[in-house]
Amino acid sequence: MAHQATPVRRARLGRALGPQPTAVSGAVLLLPGGDEVSARRPSPMLATASMRAVGRRLARAGRDEGLAAHVVHYRYRGWNGSEAHLAQDATWAADEIVRRYGDVPVCLVGLGMGGRAGLRAGGHDAVNSVLALAPWLPEEDVAAPPEPVKQLVGRQVLIVHGTNDGRTDPELSFRLAARAKKANRDVCRFEVHADGHGLHQYRDEVLALAEDFVMGALFGRVVSRPVRDAFAAPPPLGLRMPLAAGFSPSRR
């Protein structure tokens, strides 16, 4: 009896969130969290639920400009060491956006391990910006090369992290931001005081900040004063910018 070939796993894009624009002029790729090591398939609903609220908010905000927002469905749940599967899938997804929509700017928006994937895949030619929410980053090890940052040159990068995050270390994202800022002035980082990994306590403010940054990066909208100040401030000020309660992108 002949053995059946093992099917090849493929990443895929979810349906566009929110109203579908008649003509796409920019795209957001939503990168859910994952595990450090796992060969299992991600659970479609659990993995993407946290990103759908962000995607719908951005899709509504960018409807008039022609924004398409898609969740990336990974092949594997894990990053898996040097394989960096989630970053590979993010890169594939950026290629797929170009194939579907042409030469449009792409923003990678990731949570946890998805934040790491977005930062790593940020060097893709179509990507002009990265938003990393509570990114998972490896502990610094003198025997291992540090997480790369040179691929982020020429991109706008915003990192958001809760100061009480018990799953991903906010100090590691600060250190990465500090290294990235040396190579690229368009890097800033906001701290959400006393919030945890899911950034639930200040959810409305985080969504407003995401909208502010992404609409500015993809479509050239004028961003709010706090975001402008964060980009302009020298380290460490612009990398420890507090996200104020009641933040709204309407406050220019």
Short mmCIF file of C-alpha atoms in Angstrom, two decimals:
data_model
loop_
_atom_site.label_atom_id
_atom_site.label_comp_id
_atom_site.label_asym_id
_atom_site.label_seq_id
_atom_site.Cartn_x
_atom_site.Cartn_y
_atom_site.Cartn_z
CA MET A 1 0.00 0.00 0.00
CA ALA A 2 1.47 3.32 -1.06
CA HIS A 3 2.20 5.87 1.63
CA GLN A 4 0.37 9.16 1.31
CA ALA A 5 2.62 12.18 1.05
CA THR A 6 2.58 14.43 4.09
CA PRO A 7 0.81 17.65 3.08
CA VAL A 8 3.01 20.71 3.00
CA ARG A 9 1.94 23.32 5.51
CA ARG A 10 1.37 26.76 4.10
CA ALA A 11 0.79 30.09 5.71
CA ARG A 12 -2.28 31.98 4.58
CA LEU A 13 -4.00 35.33 4.90
CA GLY A 14 -7.37 35.60 6.59
CA ARG A 15 -10.18 37.49 4.96
CA ALA A 16 -9.82 41.24 4.88
CA LEU A 17 -11.25 42.69 8.10
CA GLY A 18 -13.85 45.41 8.03
CA PRO A 19 -15.16 47.08 4.89
CA GLN A 20 -13.33 45.99 1.76
CA PRO A 21 -11.95 49.06 -0.08
CA THR A 22 -12.63 49.35 -3.79
CA ALA A 23 -8.97 50.12 -4.40
CA VAL A 24 -6.24 49.13 -1.94
CA SER A 25 -3.51 51.70 -1.32
CA GLY A 26 -2.04 50.32 1.91
CA ALA A 27 -2.12 47.12 3.96
CA VAL A 28 -1.80 45.98 7.55
CA LEU A 29 -0.63 42.46 8.36
CA LEU A 30 -1.72 41.31 11.81
CA LEU A 31 0.69 38.87 13.43
CA PRO A 32 -0.74 36.95 16.41
CA GLY A 33 1.34 35.66 19.29
CA GLY A 34 2.93 32.23 19.40
CA ASP A 35 5.23 29.97 21.39
CA GLU A 36 8.98 29.83 21.60
CA VAL A 37 9.02 26.19 20.41
CA SER A 38 6.09 24.28 18.93
CA ALA A 39 5.49 22.24 15.78
CA ARG A 40 1.73 22.30 16.31
CA ARG A 41 -0.66 24.27 14.18
CA PRO A 42 -1.96 27.45 15.80
CA SER A 43 -5.56 27.42 16.97
CA PRO A 44 -7.22 29.75 14.42
CA MET A 45 -9.68 31.38 16.80
CA LEU A 46 -7.51 31.65 19.92
CA ALA A 47 -4.44 32.86 18.08
CA THR A 48 -6.18 35.57 16.10
CA ALA A 49 -8.84 36.83 18.51
CA SER A 50 -6.52 39.35 20.13
CA MET A 51 -5.55 40.81 16.76
CA ARG A 52 -9.03 41.15 15.29
CA ALA A 53 -9.99 44.12 17.45
CA VAL A 54 -6.85 45.94 16.33
CA GLY A 55 -7.48 44.99 12.70
CA ARG A 56 -11.10 46.13 12.71
CA ARG A 57 -10.17 49.43 14.33
CA LEU A 58 -7.50 50.07 11.71
CA ALA A 59 -9.71 48.95 8.82
CA ARG A 60 -12.41 51.43 9.86
CA ALA A 61 -9.91 54.22 10.34
CA GLY A 62 -8.30 53.64 6.95
CA ARG A 63 -11.42 52.89 4.91
CA ASP A 64 -11.35 56.17 2.99
CA GLU A 65 -7.64 55.75 2.18
CA GLY A 66 -8.06 52.19 0.90
CA LEU A 67 -6.63 50.12 3.76
CA ALA A 68 -6.76 46.32 3.67
CA ALA A 69 -6.14 44.50 6.98
CA HIS A 70 -5.45 40.76 7.10
CA VAL A 71 -4.59 38.36 9.92
CA VAL A 72 -1.65 36.07 9.08
CA HIS A 73 -2.33 32.40 9.82
CA TYR A 74 1.00 30.75 10.57
CA ARG A 75 2.11 27.24 9.63
CA TYR A 76 3.37 26.53 13.14
CA ARG A 77 2.62 27.86 16.59
CA GLY A 78 6.32 28.14 17.45
CA TRP A 79 9.20 30.42 16.48
CA ASN A 80 11.43 27.34 16.58
CA GLY A 81 14.94 28.65 16.96
CA SER A 82 16.90 29.43 13.83
CA GLU A 83 13.93 28.38 11.67
CA ALA A 84 12.15 31.58 12.79
CA HIS A 85 8.95 30.19 11.31
CA LEU A 86 6.75 33.13 12.33
CA ALA A 87 9.11 35.65 10.74
CA GLN A 88 9.24 33.52 7.58
CA ASP A 89 5.45 33.53 7.45
CA ALA A 90 5.34 37.30 7.96
CA THR A 91 7.74 37.71 5.04
CA TRP A 92 5.61 35.40 2.90
CA ALA A 93 2.53 37.45 3.82
CA ALA A 94 4.19 40.69 2.69
CA ASP A 95 5.00 38.99 -0.62
CA GLU A 96 1.36 37.93 -0.88
CA ILE A 97 0.16 41.50 -0.30
CA VAL A 98 2.34 42.67 -3.19
CA ARG A 99 0.99 39.86 -5.37
CA ARG A 100 -2.62 40.74 -4.58
CA TYR A 101 -2.55 44.51 -4.38
CA GLY A 102 0.60 45.67 -6.11
CA ASP A 103 3.20 48.10 -4.80
CA VAL A 104 1.43 49.37 -1.67
CA PRO A 105 3.02 50.19 1.70
CA VAL A 106 2.66 47.54 4.40
CA CYS A 107 2.61 47.88 8.18
CA LEU A 108 3.37 44.78 10.26
CA VAL A 109 1.40 44.75 13.53
CA GLY A 110 2.33 41.96 15.94
CA LEU A 111 1.60 40.90 19.51
CA GLY A 112 4.02 38.92 21.68
CA MET A 113 5.92 36.49 19.47
CA GLY A 114 4.13 38.12 16.54
CA GLY A 115 5.79 41.38 17.57
CA ARG A 116 9.16 39.69 17.27
CA ALA A 117 8.12 38.34 13.85
CA GLY A 118 7.17 41.82 12.69
CA LEU A 119 10.44 43.32 13.85
CA ARG A 120 12.45 40.55 12.21
CA ALA A 121 10.51 40.70 8.91
CA GLY A 122 10.55 44.49 8.84
CA GLY A 123 13.27 44.56 6.20
CA HIS A 124 10.89 43.40 3.46
CA ASP A 125 10.86 45.91 0.59
CA ALA A 126 7.10 46.52 0.89
CA VAL A 127 7.19 47.16 4.64
CA ASN A 128 7.43 50.80 5.68
CA SER A 129 6.44 50.44 9.34
CA VAL A 130 6.25 48.01 12.27
CA LEU A 131 4.06 48.15 15.37
CA ALA A 132 5.19 45.66 18.03
CA LEU A 133 2.81 45.20 20.96
CA ALA A 134 4.44 43.60 24.02
CA PRO A 135 6.96 41.81 21.81
CA TRP A 136 8.53 38.57 23.00
CA LEU A 137 12.30 38.86 22.71
CA PRO A 138 15.01 36.39 23.69
CA GLU A 139 17.12 36.86 26.77
CA GLU A 140 20.46 38.42 25.92
CA ASP A 141 23.17 35.76 25.68
CA VAL A 142 26.84 36.56 25.14
CA ALA A 143 27.19 33.27 23.25
CA ALA A 144 24.41 34.11 20.77
CA PRO A 145 24.12 37.00 18.34
CA PRO A 146 21.74 39.75 19.50
CA GLU A 147 18.34 40.16 17.88
CA PRO A 148 19.00 42.03 14.60
CA VAL A 149 17.89 45.64 14.10
CA LYS A 150 19.60 46.76 10.88
CA GLN A 151 16.64 45.53 8.82
CA LEU A 152 14.54 48.27 10.43
CA VAL A 153 16.53 51.13 8.90
CA GLY A 154 14.20 53.25 6.78
CA ARG A 155 11.07 52.02 8.55
CA GLN A 156 8.95 53.72 11.18
CA VAL A 157 8.93 51.55 14.30
CA LEU A 158 6.70 51.80 17.36
CA ILE A 159 6.96 49.44 20.33
CA VAL A 160 4.29 49.41 23.06
CA HIS A 161 4.81 47.49 26.31
CA GLY A 162 3.06 47.23 29.65
CA THR A 163 5.34 47.82 32.61
CA ASN A 164 3.79 44.90 34.53
CA ASP A 165 4.01 42.38 31.71
CA GLY A 166 4.66 38.98 33.28
CA ARG A 167 5.02 37.07 29.99
CA THR A 168 7.36 39.22 27.92
CA ASP A 169 10.05 41.34 29.54
CA PRO A 170 9.55 45.08 28.88
CA GLU A 171 13.20 45.73 29.65
CA LEU A 172 14.22 43.57 26.69
CA SER A 173 12.04 45.58 24.31
CA PHE A 174 13.58 48.78 25.69
CA ARG A 175 17.08 47.47 25.04
CA LEU A 176 16.18 46.43 21.49
CA ALA A 177 14.60 49.82 20.86
CA ALA A 178 17.76 51.54 22.13
CA ARG A 179 19.91 49.55 19.71
CA ALA A 180 17.49 50.16 16.84
CA LYS A 181 17.39 53.89 17.58
CA LYS A 182 21.15 54.11 17.02
CA ALA A 183 20.69 52.90 13.44
CA ASN A 184 17.31 54.47 12.74
CA ARG A 185 15.98 57.68 14.26
CA ASP A 186 12.38 56.70 13.37
CA VAL A 187 12.02 54.40 16.39
CA CYS A 188 9.98 55.12 19.51
CA ARG A 189 8.51 53.14 22.37
CA PHE A 190 5.57 53.74 24.69
CA GLU A 191 5.18 52.29 28.18
CA VAL A 192 1.73 51.48 29.50
CA HIS A 193 2.05 51.95 33.25
CA ALA A 194 0.93 48.99 35.39
CA ASP A 195 -0.60 47.12 32.42
CA GLY A 196 0.06 43.47 31.67
CA HIS A 197 0.81 41.43 28.58
CA GLY A 198 -2.59 41.75 26.92
CA LEU A 199 -2.67 45.54 27.44
CA HIS A 200 -6.30 45.20 28.55
CA GLN A 201 -6.29 47.85 31.26
CA TYR A 202 -5.65 50.63 28.74
CA ARG A 203 -7.12 48.89 25.72
CA ASP A 204 -8.82 51.99 24.30
CA GLU A 205 -5.65 54.05 24.57
CA VAL A 206 -3.54 51.32 22.96
CA LEU A 207 -6.01 51.01 20.05
CA ALA A 208 -6.02 54.78 19.63
CA LEU A 209 -2.21 54.85 19.61
CA ALA A 210 -2.13 52.03 17.05
CA GLU A 211 -4.54 53.93 14.80
CA ASP A 212 -2.57 57.15 15.15
CA PHE A 213 0.75 55.52 14.25
CA VAL A 214 -0.47 53.28 11.42
CA MET A 215 -2.51 55.97 9.65
CA GLY A 216 0.49 58.27 9.82
CA ALA A 217 2.96 55.66 8.60
CA LEU A 218 0.87 54.31 5.72
CA PHE A 219 -1.02 57.39 4.55
CA GLY A 220 0.91 60.36 5.83
CA ARG A 221 -1.71 61.58 8.29
CA VAL A 222 -0.39 64.02 10.87
CA VAL A 223 0.24 62.02 14.03
CA SER A 224 -0.53 63.24 17.53
CA ARG A 225 1.88 65.39 19.50
CA PRO A 226 2.92 62.56 21.89
CA VAL A 227 3.97 60.36 18.96
CA ARG A 228 5.87 63.21 17.30
CA ASP A 229 7.59 63.96 20.59
CA ALA A 230 8.49 60.29 21.11
CA PHE A 231 10.16 60.05 17.70
CA ALA A 232 12.01 63.33 18.20
CA ALA A 233 13.19 62.78 21.78
CA PRO A 234 16.67 61.37 22.35
CA PRO A 235 17.04 58.09 24.23
CA PRO A 236 15.92 57.14 26.74
CA LEU A 237 13.06 59.68 26.78
CA GLY A 238 11.53 58.68 23.46
CA LEU A 239 11.83 55.01 24.35
CA ARG A 240 10.07 55.29 27.73
CA MET A 241 7.22 57.56 26.67
CA PRO A 242 4.23 57.05 28.99
CA LEU A 243 0.91 56.31 27.32
CA ALA A 244 -1.44 58.69 29.08
CA ALA A 245 -4.94 57.73 30.13
CA GLY A 246 -7.45 59.15 27.65
CA PHE A 247 -4.97 59.22 24.75
CA SER A 248 -6.76 59.94 21.50
CA PRO A 249 -5.38 60.45 17.97
CA SER A 250 -7.71 63.44 17.64
CA ARG A 251 -5.42 65.34 19.98
CA ARG A 252 -3.00 66.76 17.48
#
